[in-house]
Amino acid sequence: MTIDLFDDNEQPHMEQIGPEAFIFYRSANHIEHIFTREIRRLLQVEPPRQMRTPSGLPMSVLSSACGSWGWQSSENGYSYTDASPISNKQWPQMPSAFKDFAAQIAAQAGFANFSPNSCLINCYSVGSKLGLHEDRDEGDFSQPIVSLSFGIPAIFLWGGPKRNDKVKRFRLCHGDVVVWGGQSRRYYHGVSQIKSGCHESWGSKRINLTLRYVERV
Ligand code: MD6
Ligand code: FE
C-alpha cells in the first residue's frame, strides 16, 4: 500500500496557520451533501456572475451570495448590498445549515457566538485566481471569517498584516474549512491560479463559501 501525502480523502484534522487562524481539513465532509444541494439551488436562484475590480478588470472568479448582505465589487469599489444587482431581489436566505455549521466550527477555533449574515459564493474554473487582499469592508472585525472549500483543490495564500509579508501556501480540498479572526482578522490572503482537476460532485470547478458578519453602515 502506498501513502499519498496529498490524499483528498484523508481524515479530519486541524492545523494552526497563524494567530487565531486555523484550517479544519475535511471538516465539512460529513454534511457535504447538504452543502452541495443548497449551493446548487442558490446558484439557480442567483446565477454566479463576473464582477469587475475597482480598476475595471473582470474578475476570473464568478460570484453569487446569500444572506442579508452580498459582497460586490465594481468600478465604484467594494461594498455589501442587500439585493442582487442582477435580479434586483433580496439575496436568498442563508440556509440554516450554513449558519449552524459555521458557528460550530468558529467555536472550535475559539470564536463563540459567530452569527454570519453574509455568505459569498465564489465559483472558480481552471485558471481562476484571487489576488492577495484583506477583508476590510465588513464594518465590524470582532467576528471571524469562515471559508469553506468544495470541488477541485486550490492553493490558499496566507500572508500577514502587511501586503508584503511572507506568504505561506496551504492546499485546500473538498470539505476543508479556514477560520480566521482576532489578531488575524485583517491578514492578507488569496487563492493562486486553479490547476486542472476533476471532482466527483463539482467536475472541474472549485466552490468557495465565505461567511462573515457584516455591520450595516
Ligand atoms: C476564496 N475569497 O474565494 C476566498 N475575500 O477562496 C476571499 O477571500 C474573498 O472572494 C473578500 C472578498 C471576496 C472574496
Ligand atoms: Fe478575502
PDB file of C-alpha atoms and ligand atoms in Angstrom:
ATOM      1  CA  MET A   1       0.000   0.000   0.000  1.00  0.00           C
ATOM      2  CA  THR A   2       1.287   3.482  -0.757  1.00  0.00           C
ATOM      3  CA  ILE A   3       0.534   6.527   1.322  1.00  0.00           C
ATOM      4  CA  ASP A   4      -0.278   9.677  -0.611  1.00  0.00           C
ATOM      5  CA  LEU A   5       0.581  12.825   1.341  1.00  0.00           C
ATOM      6  CA  PHE A   6      -1.955  14.702  -0.741  1.00  0.00           C
ATOM      7  CA  ASP A   7      -4.763  12.190  -0.447  1.00  0.00           C
ATOM      8  CA  ASP A   8      -8.026  14.112  -0.865  1.00  0.00           C
ATOM      9  CA  ASN A   9      -9.869  11.531   1.245  1.00  0.00           C
ATOM     10  CA  GLU A  10      -7.904  11.807   4.466  1.00  0.00           C
ATOM     11  CA  GLN A  11      -9.443  12.157   7.921  1.00  0.00           C
ATOM     12  CA  PRO A  12     -10.483  15.446   9.564  1.00  0.00           C
ATOM     13  CA  HIS A  13      -7.640  17.255  11.326  1.00  0.00           C
ATOM     14  CA  MET A  14      -6.755  20.791  12.320  1.00  0.00           C
ATOM     15  CA  GLU A  15      -3.729  22.988  11.631  1.00  0.00           C
ATOM     16  CA  GLN A  16      -2.980  26.413  13.077  1.00  0.00           C
ATOM     17  CA  ILE A  17      -1.764  28.718  10.308  1.00  0.00           C
ATOM     18  CA  GLY A  18      -1.492  31.986  12.229  1.00  0.00           C
ATOM     19  CA  PRO A  19      -2.575  33.762  15.410  1.00  0.00           C
ATOM     20  CA  GLU A  20      -6.268  32.836  15.832  1.00  0.00           C
ATOM     21  CA  ALA A  21      -6.262  31.267  12.341  1.00  0.00           C
ATOM     22  CA  PHE A  22      -6.880  27.590  11.614  1.00  0.00           C
ATOM     23  CA  ILE A  23      -7.595  25.138   8.831  1.00  0.00           C
ATOM     24  CA  PHE A  24     -10.036  22.358   9.708  1.00  0.00           C
ATOM     25  CA  TYR A  25      -9.263  19.867   6.969  1.00  0.00           C
ATOM     26  CA  ARG A  26     -12.196  17.729   5.740  1.00  0.00           C
ATOM     27  CA  SER A  27     -14.429  19.076   8.489  1.00  0.00           C
ATOM     28  CA  ALA A  28     -17.403  19.724   6.164  1.00  0.00           C
ATOM     29  CA  ASN A  29     -17.321  16.296   4.544  1.00  0.00           C
ATOM     30  CA  HIS A  30     -19.951  14.762   6.814  1.00  0.00           C
ATOM     31  CA  ILE A  31     -22.529  17.296   5.568  1.00  0.00           C
ATOM     32  CA  GLU A  32     -21.228  17.777   2.032  1.00  0.00           C
ATOM     33  CA  HIS A  33     -24.500  16.550   0.542  1.00  0.00           C
ATOM     34  CA  ILE A  34     -26.471  19.302   2.238  1.00  0.00           C
ATOM     35  CA  PHE A  35     -23.920  21.882   1.096  1.00  0.00           C
ATOM     36  CA  THR A  36     -23.870  20.526  -2.463  1.00  0.00           C
ATOM     37  CA  ARG A  37     -27.656  20.584  -2.712  1.00  0.00           C
ATOM     38  CA  GLU A  38     -28.024  24.035  -1.177  1.00  0.00           C
ATOM     39  CA  ILE A  39     -25.223  25.602  -3.232  1.00  0.00           C
ATOM     40  CA  ARG A  40     -26.738  24.225  -6.469  1.00  0.00           C
ATOM     41  CA  ARG A  41     -30.147  25.602  -5.506  1.00  0.00           C
ATOM     42  CA  LEU A  42     -28.741  29.021  -4.575  1.00  0.00           C
ATOM     43  CA  LEU A  43     -26.788  29.260  -7.833  1.00  0.00           C
ATOM     44  CA  GLN A  44     -30.017  28.632  -9.754  1.00  0.00           C
ATOM     45  CA  VAL A  45     -31.832  31.395  -7.878  1.00  0.00           C
ATOM     46  CA  GLU A  46     -28.934  33.863  -8.270  1.00  0.00           C
ATOM     47  CA  PRO A  47     -26.592  32.632 -11.019  1.00  0.00           C
ATOM     48  CA  PRO A  48     -22.936  33.489 -10.415  1.00  0.00           C
ATOM     49  CA  ARG A  49     -21.742  36.474 -12.376  1.00  0.00           C
ATOM     50  CA  GLN A  50     -18.481  38.083 -13.296  1.00  0.00           C
ATOM     51  CA  MET A  51     -17.808  41.256 -11.345  1.00  0.00           C
ATOM     52  CA  ARG A  52     -15.196  43.899 -12.069  1.00  0.00           C
ATOM     53  CA  THR A  53     -12.411  45.049  -9.810  1.00  0.00           C
ATOM     54  CA  PRO A  54     -12.268  48.721  -8.787  1.00  0.00           C
ATOM     55  CA  SER A  55      -9.635  49.169 -11.509  1.00  0.00           C
ATOM     56  CA  GLY A  56     -12.175  47.925 -14.083  1.00  0.00           C
ATOM     57  CA  LEU A  57     -10.719  44.486 -14.829  1.00  0.00           C
ATOM     58  CA  PRO A  58     -13.088  41.491 -14.975  1.00  0.00           C
ATOM     59  CA  MET A  59     -12.544  39.037 -12.110  1.00  0.00           C
ATOM     60  CA  SER A  60     -11.696  35.452 -13.068  1.00  0.00           C
ATOM     61  CA  VAL A  61     -13.976  34.173 -10.289  1.00  0.00           C
ATOM     62  CA  LEU A  62     -17.778  34.171 -10.719  1.00  0.00           C
ATOM     63  CA  SER A  63     -19.724  35.207  -7.622  1.00  0.00           C
ATOM     64  CA  SER A  64     -23.159  34.980  -6.069  1.00  0.00           C
ATOM     65  CA  ALA A  65     -24.349  35.402  -2.486  1.00  0.00           C
ATOM     66  CA  CYS A  66     -26.942  34.573   0.124  1.00  0.00           C
ATOM     67  CA  GLY A  67     -27.862  36.060   3.471  1.00  0.00           C
ATOM     68  CA  SER A  68     -28.731  39.652   4.364  1.00  0.00           C
ATOM     69  CA  TRP A  69     -25.678  41.121   2.658  1.00  0.00           C
ATOM     70  CA  GLY A  70     -23.926  40.207  -0.584  1.00  0.00           C
ATOM     71  CA  TRP A  71     -20.372  41.307  -1.305  1.00  0.00           C
ATOM     72  CA  GLN A  72     -19.941  43.314  -4.501  1.00  0.00           C
ATOM     73  CA  SER A  73     -17.022  44.567  -6.483  1.00  0.00           C
ATOM     74  CA  SER A  74     -17.369  47.117  -9.248  1.00  0.00           C
ATOM     75  CA  GLU A  75     -15.651  50.151 -10.736  1.00  0.00           C
ATOM     76  CA  ASN A  76     -17.087  52.034  -7.756  1.00  0.00           C
ATOM     77  CA  GLY A  77     -15.178  49.886  -5.272  1.00  0.00           C
ATOM     78  CA  TYR A  78     -16.178  47.134  -2.859  1.00  0.00           C
ATOM     79  CA  SER A  79     -19.460  47.128  -0.964  1.00  0.00           C
ATOM     80  CA  TYR A  80     -22.167  44.982   0.580  1.00  0.00           C
ATOM     81  CA  THR A  81     -25.666  45.216  -0.888  1.00  0.00           C
ATOM     82  CA  ASP A  82     -28.964  43.846   0.424  1.00  0.00           C
ATOM     83  CA  ALA A  83     -30.209  42.934  -3.078  1.00  0.00           C
ATOM     84  CA  SER A  84     -28.808  41.296  -6.169  1.00  0.00           C
ATOM     85  CA  PRO A  85     -27.897  43.873  -8.827  1.00  0.00           C
ATOM     86  CA  ILE A  86     -28.977  41.325 -11.473  1.00  0.00           C
ATOM     87  CA  SER A  87     -32.431  40.300 -10.235  1.00  0.00           C
ATOM     88  CA  ASN A  88     -32.983  43.390  -8.054  1.00  0.00           C
ATOM     89  CA  LYS A  89     -34.379  40.962  -5.470  1.00  0.00           C
ATOM     90  CA  GLN A  90     -33.090  40.456  -1.961  1.00  0.00           C
ATOM     91  CA  TRP A  91     -30.386  37.854  -1.746  1.00  0.00           C
ATOM     92  CA  PRO A  92     -31.764  34.379  -0.955  1.00  0.00           C
ATOM     93  CA  GLN A  93     -31.843  33.465   2.730  1.00  0.00           C
ATOM     94  CA  MET A  94     -28.740  31.864   4.115  1.00  0.00           C
ATOM     95  CA  PRO A  95     -29.545  28.179   4.739  1.00  0.00           C
ATOM     96  CA  SER A  96     -29.583  27.420   8.463  1.00  0.00           C
ATOM     97  CA  ALA A  97     -27.220  24.502   7.786  1.00  0.00           C
ATOM     98  CA  PHE A  98     -24.584  27.049   6.644  1.00  0.00           C
ATOM     99  CA  LYS A  99     -25.071  29.242   9.736  1.00  0.00           C
ATOM    100  CA  ASP A 100     -25.102  26.353  12.162  1.00  0.00           C
ATOM    101  CA  PHE A 101     -22.043  24.690  10.698  1.00  0.00           C
ATOM    102  CA  ALA A 102     -20.097  27.983  10.580  1.00  0.00           C
ATOM    103  CA  ALA A 103     -20.976  28.823  14.190  1.00  0.00           C
ATOM    104  CA  GLN A 104     -19.913  25.377  15.349  1.00  0.00           C
ATOM    105  CA  ILE A 105     -16.552  25.422  13.553  1.00  0.00           C
ATOM    106  CA  ALA A 106     -15.865  29.032  14.631  1.00  0.00           C
ATOM    107  CA  ALA A 107     -16.462  27.951  18.228  1.00  0.00           C
ATOM    108  CA  GLN A 108     -13.887  25.194  17.766  1.00  0.00           C
ATOM    109  CA  ALA A 109     -11.444  27.914  16.694  1.00  0.00           C
ATOM    110  CA  GLY A 110     -12.208  29.880  19.863  1.00  0.00           C
ATOM    111  CA  PHE A 111     -14.799  32.294  18.461  1.00  0.00           C
ATOM    112  CA  ALA A 112     -18.022  31.876  20.430  1.00  0.00           C
ATOM    113  CA  ASN A 113     -21.364  33.125  19.076  1.00  0.00           C
ATOM    114  CA  PHE A 114     -20.388  33.623  15.432  1.00  0.00           C
ATOM    115  CA  SER A 115     -23.547  34.677  13.620  1.00  0.00           C
ATOM    116  CA  PRO A 116     -22.845  35.263   9.925  1.00  0.00           C
ATOM    117  CA  ASN A 117     -25.295  37.411   7.956  1.00  0.00           C
ATOM    118  CA  SER A 118     -23.399  37.319   4.657  1.00  0.00           C
ATOM    119  CA  CYS A 119     -22.284  34.394   2.525  1.00  0.00           C
ATOM    120  CA  LEU A 120     -20.312  34.965  -0.638  1.00  0.00           C
ATOM    121  CA  ILE A 121     -20.450  32.070  -3.106  1.00  0.00           C
ATOM    122  CA  ASN A 122     -17.412  32.016  -5.381  1.00  0.00           C
ATOM    123  CA  CYS A 123     -17.171  29.737  -8.420  1.00  0.00           C
ATOM    124  CA  TYR A 124     -13.663  29.055  -9.704  1.00  0.00           C
ATOM    125  CA  SER A 125     -12.789  27.428 -13.031  1.00  0.00           C
ATOM    126  CA  VAL A 126      -9.370  26.126 -14.025  1.00  0.00           C
ATOM    127  CA  GLY A 127      -7.156  29.229 -14.288  1.00  0.00           C
ATOM    128  CA  SER A 128      -9.247  31.389 -11.913  1.00  0.00           C
ATOM    129  CA  LYS A 129      -7.422  33.111  -9.078  1.00  0.00           C
ATOM    130  CA  LEU A 130      -7.934  35.713  -6.386  1.00  0.00           C
ATOM    131  CA  GLY A 131      -5.191  38.223  -5.681  1.00  0.00           C
ATOM    132  CA  LEU A 132      -3.788  38.888  -2.231  1.00  0.00           C
ATOM    133  CA  HIS A 133      -6.161  41.154  -0.268  1.00  0.00           C
ATOM    134  CA  GLU A 134      -7.533  41.820   3.205  1.00  0.00           C
ATOM    135  CA  ASP A 135     -11.245  41.659   4.090  1.00  0.00           C
ATOM    136  CA  ARG A 136     -11.984  45.123   5.388  1.00  0.00           C
ATOM    137  CA  ASP A 137     -15.471  46.094   4.202  1.00  0.00           C
ATOM    138  CA  GLU A 138     -17.485  44.466   6.983  1.00  0.00           C
ATOM    139  CA  GLY A 139     -17.639  47.419   9.394  1.00  0.00           C
ATOM    140  CA  ASP A 140     -17.090  45.093  12.372  1.00  0.00           C
ATOM    141  CA  PHE A 141     -13.977  42.998  12.811  1.00  0.00           C
ATOM    142  CA  SER A 142     -14.870  41.339  16.098  1.00  0.00           C
ATOM    143  CA  GLN A 143     -16.253  38.249  14.368  1.00  0.00           C
ATOM    144  CA  PRO A 144     -14.169  35.768  12.378  1.00  0.00           C
ATOM    145  CA  ILE A 145     -14.340  34.740   8.744  1.00  0.00           C
ATOM    146  CA  VAL A 146     -15.295  31.162   7.913  1.00  0.00           C
ATOM    147  CA  SER A 147     -14.333  29.969   4.436  1.00  0.00           C
ATOM    148  CA  LEU A 148     -15.403  26.576   3.042  1.00  0.00           C
ATOM    149  CA  SER A 149     -13.932  24.869   0.005  1.00  0.00           C
ATOM    150  CA  PHE A 150     -15.640  22.348  -2.270  1.00  0.00           C
ATOM    151  CA  GLY A 151     -14.751  20.740  -5.572  1.00  0.00           C
ATOM    152  CA  ILE A 152     -11.236  20.694  -7.017  1.00  0.00           C
ATOM    153  CA  PRO A 153      -8.307  21.785  -4.837  1.00  0.00           C
ATOM    154  CA  ALA A 154      -6.856  25.273  -4.530  1.00  0.00           C
ATOM    155  CA  ILE A 155      -3.704  26.738  -3.041  1.00  0.00           C
ATOM    156  CA  PHE A 156      -4.703  29.226  -0.329  1.00  0.00           C
ATOM    157  CA  LEU A 157      -2.221  32.060   0.064  1.00  0.00           C
ATOM    158  CA  TRP A 158      -1.840  33.191   3.640  1.00  0.00           C
ATOM    159  CA  GLY A 159       0.203  36.287   4.390  1.00  0.00           C
ATOM    160  CA  GLY A 160       0.315  38.629   7.344  1.00  0.00           C
ATOM    161  CA  PRO A 161      -0.912  42.048   8.416  1.00  0.00           C
ATOM    162  CA  LYS A 162       1.092  43.805   5.696  1.00  0.00           C
ATOM    163  CA  ARG A 163       0.739  43.252   1.945  1.00  0.00           C
ATOM    164  CA  ASN A 164       4.409  42.383   1.504  1.00  0.00           C
ATOM    165  CA  ASP A 165       4.605  39.962   4.434  1.00  0.00           C
ATOM    166  CA  LYS A 166       5.829  36.497   3.546  1.00  0.00           C
ATOM    167  CA  VAL A 167       3.082  34.302   2.113  1.00  0.00           C
ATOM    168  CA  LYS A 168       2.565  30.657   3.092  1.00  0.00           C
ATOM    169  CA  ARG A 169       0.692  28.236   0.834  1.00  0.00           C
ATOM    170  CA  PHE A 170      -1.899  25.697   2.011  1.00  0.00           C
ATOM    171  CA  ARG A 171      -3.668  23.193  -0.190  1.00  0.00           C
ATOM    172  CA  LEU A 172      -7.451  23.323   0.297  1.00  0.00           C
ATOM    173  CA  CYS A 173      -9.591  20.388  -0.821  1.00  0.00           C
ATOM    174  CA  HIS A 174     -13.271  19.487  -0.809  1.00  0.00           C
ATOM    175  CA  GLY A 175     -14.635  19.869   2.719  1.00  0.00           C
ATOM    176  CA  ASP A 176     -11.780  21.982   4.102  1.00  0.00           C
ATOM    177  CA  VAL A 177     -12.643  24.998   6.244  1.00  0.00           C
ATOM    178  CA  VAL A 178     -10.456  28.002   7.092  1.00  0.00           C
ATOM    179  CA  VAL A 179     -11.342  30.146  10.116  1.00  0.00           C
ATOM    180  CA  TRP A 180      -9.521  33.369  10.864  1.00  0.00           C
ATOM    181  CA  GLY A 181     -10.310  36.222  13.242  1.00  0.00           C
ATOM    182  CA  GLY A 182      -8.994  38.223  16.165  1.00  0.00           C
ATOM    183  CA  GLN A 183      -5.353  39.079  15.548  1.00  0.00           C
ATOM    184  CA  SER A 184      -5.536  37.544  12.040  1.00  0.00           C
ATOM    185  CA  ARG A 185      -8.854  39.098  11.030  1.00  0.00           C
ATOM    186  CA  ARG A 186      -7.225  41.577   8.626  1.00  0.00           C
ATOM    187  CA  TYR A 187      -4.417  39.349   7.412  1.00  0.00           C
ATOM    188  CA  TYR A 188      -3.747  39.283   3.679  1.00  0.00           C
ATOM    189  CA  HIS A 189      -4.898  36.178   1.832  1.00  0.00           C
ATOM    190  CA  GLY A 190      -5.729  34.999  -1.679  1.00  0.00           C
ATOM    191  CA  VAL A 191      -6.038  31.979  -3.961  1.00  0.00           C
ATOM    192  CA  SER A 192      -3.452  31.049  -6.565  1.00  0.00           C
ATOM    193  CA  GLN A 193      -4.402  30.018 -10.083  1.00  0.00           C
ATOM    194  CA  ILE A 194      -6.549  26.870 -10.002  1.00  0.00           C
ATOM    195  CA  LYS A 195      -4.956  23.826 -11.649  1.00  0.00           C
ATOM    196  CA  SER A 196      -6.990  21.389 -13.723  1.00  0.00           C
ATOM    197  CA  GLY A 197      -8.711  18.590 -11.857  1.00  0.00           C
ATOM    198  CA  CYS A 198     -11.924  16.635 -11.645  1.00  0.00           C
ATOM    199  CA  HIS A 199     -14.180  16.285  -8.632  1.00  0.00           C
ATOM    200  CA  GLU A 200     -16.994  13.733  -8.416  1.00  0.00           C
ATOM    201  CA  SER A 201     -19.640  16.338  -7.468  1.00  0.00           C
ATOM    202  CA  TRP A 202     -18.271  19.545  -8.977  1.00  0.00           C
ATOM    203  CA  GLY A 203     -16.383  18.440 -12.095  1.00  0.00           C
ATOM    204  CA  SER A 204     -13.633  20.946 -12.924  1.00  0.00           C
ATOM    205  CA  LYS A 205     -14.983  23.651 -10.576  1.00  0.00           C
ATOM    206  CA  ARG A 206     -13.979  24.912  -7.165  1.00  0.00           C
ATOM    207  CA  ILE A 207     -16.669  26.456  -4.971  1.00  0.00           C
ATOM    208  CA  ASN A 208     -15.830  28.673  -2.012  1.00  0.00           C
ATOM    209  CA  LEU A 209     -18.310  29.900   0.575  1.00  0.00           C
ATOM    210  CA  THR A 210     -17.101  32.841   2.659  1.00  0.00           C
ATOM    211  CA  LEU A 211     -19.282  33.563   5.688  1.00  0.00           C
ATOM    212  CA  ARG A 212     -18.961  36.839   7.539  1.00  0.00           C
ATOM    213  CA  TYR A 213     -20.780  39.123   9.898  1.00  0.00           C
ATOM    214  CA  VAL A 214     -21.398  42.489   8.264  1.00  0.00           C
ATOM    215  CA  GLU A 215     -22.376  45.539  10.281  1.00  0.00           C
ATOM    216  CA  ARG A 216     -24.757  47.792   8.417  1.00  0.00           C
ATOM    217  CA  VAL A 217     -23.068  51.143   7.805  1.00  0.00           C
TER     218      VAL A 217
HETATM  219  C1  MD6 B   1     -11.973  32.296  -1.745  1.00  0.00           C
HETATM  220  N1  MD6 B   1     -12.346  34.579  -1.021  1.00  0.00           N
HETATM  221  O1  MD6 B   1     -12.724  32.538  -2.684  1.00  0.00           O
HETATM  222  C2  MD6 B   1     -11.644  33.341  -0.746  1.00  0.00           C
HETATM  223  N2  MD6 B   1     -12.470  37.943   0.237  1.00  0.00           N
HETATM  224  O2  MD6 B   1     -11.458  31.163  -1.600  1.00  0.00           O
HETATM  225  C3  MD6 B   1     -11.967  35.717  -0.398  1.00  0.00           C
HETATM  226  O3  MD6 B   1     -11.055  35.738   0.367  1.00  0.00           O
HETATM  227  C4  MD6 B   1     -12.685  36.976  -0.630  1.00  0.00           C
HETATM  228  O4  MD6 B   1     -13.753  36.247  -2.594  1.00  0.00           O
HETATM  229  C5  MD6 B   1     -13.073  39.144   0.124  1.00  0.00           C
HETATM  230  C6  MD6 B   1     -13.934  39.391  -0.888  1.00  0.00           C
HETATM  231  C7  MD6 B   1     -14.168  38.420  -1.821  1.00  0.00           C
HETATM  232  C8  MD6 B   1     -13.535  37.195  -1.702  1.00  0.00           C
HETATM  233 FE    FE B   2     -10.956  37.545   1.422  1.00  0.00          FE
END
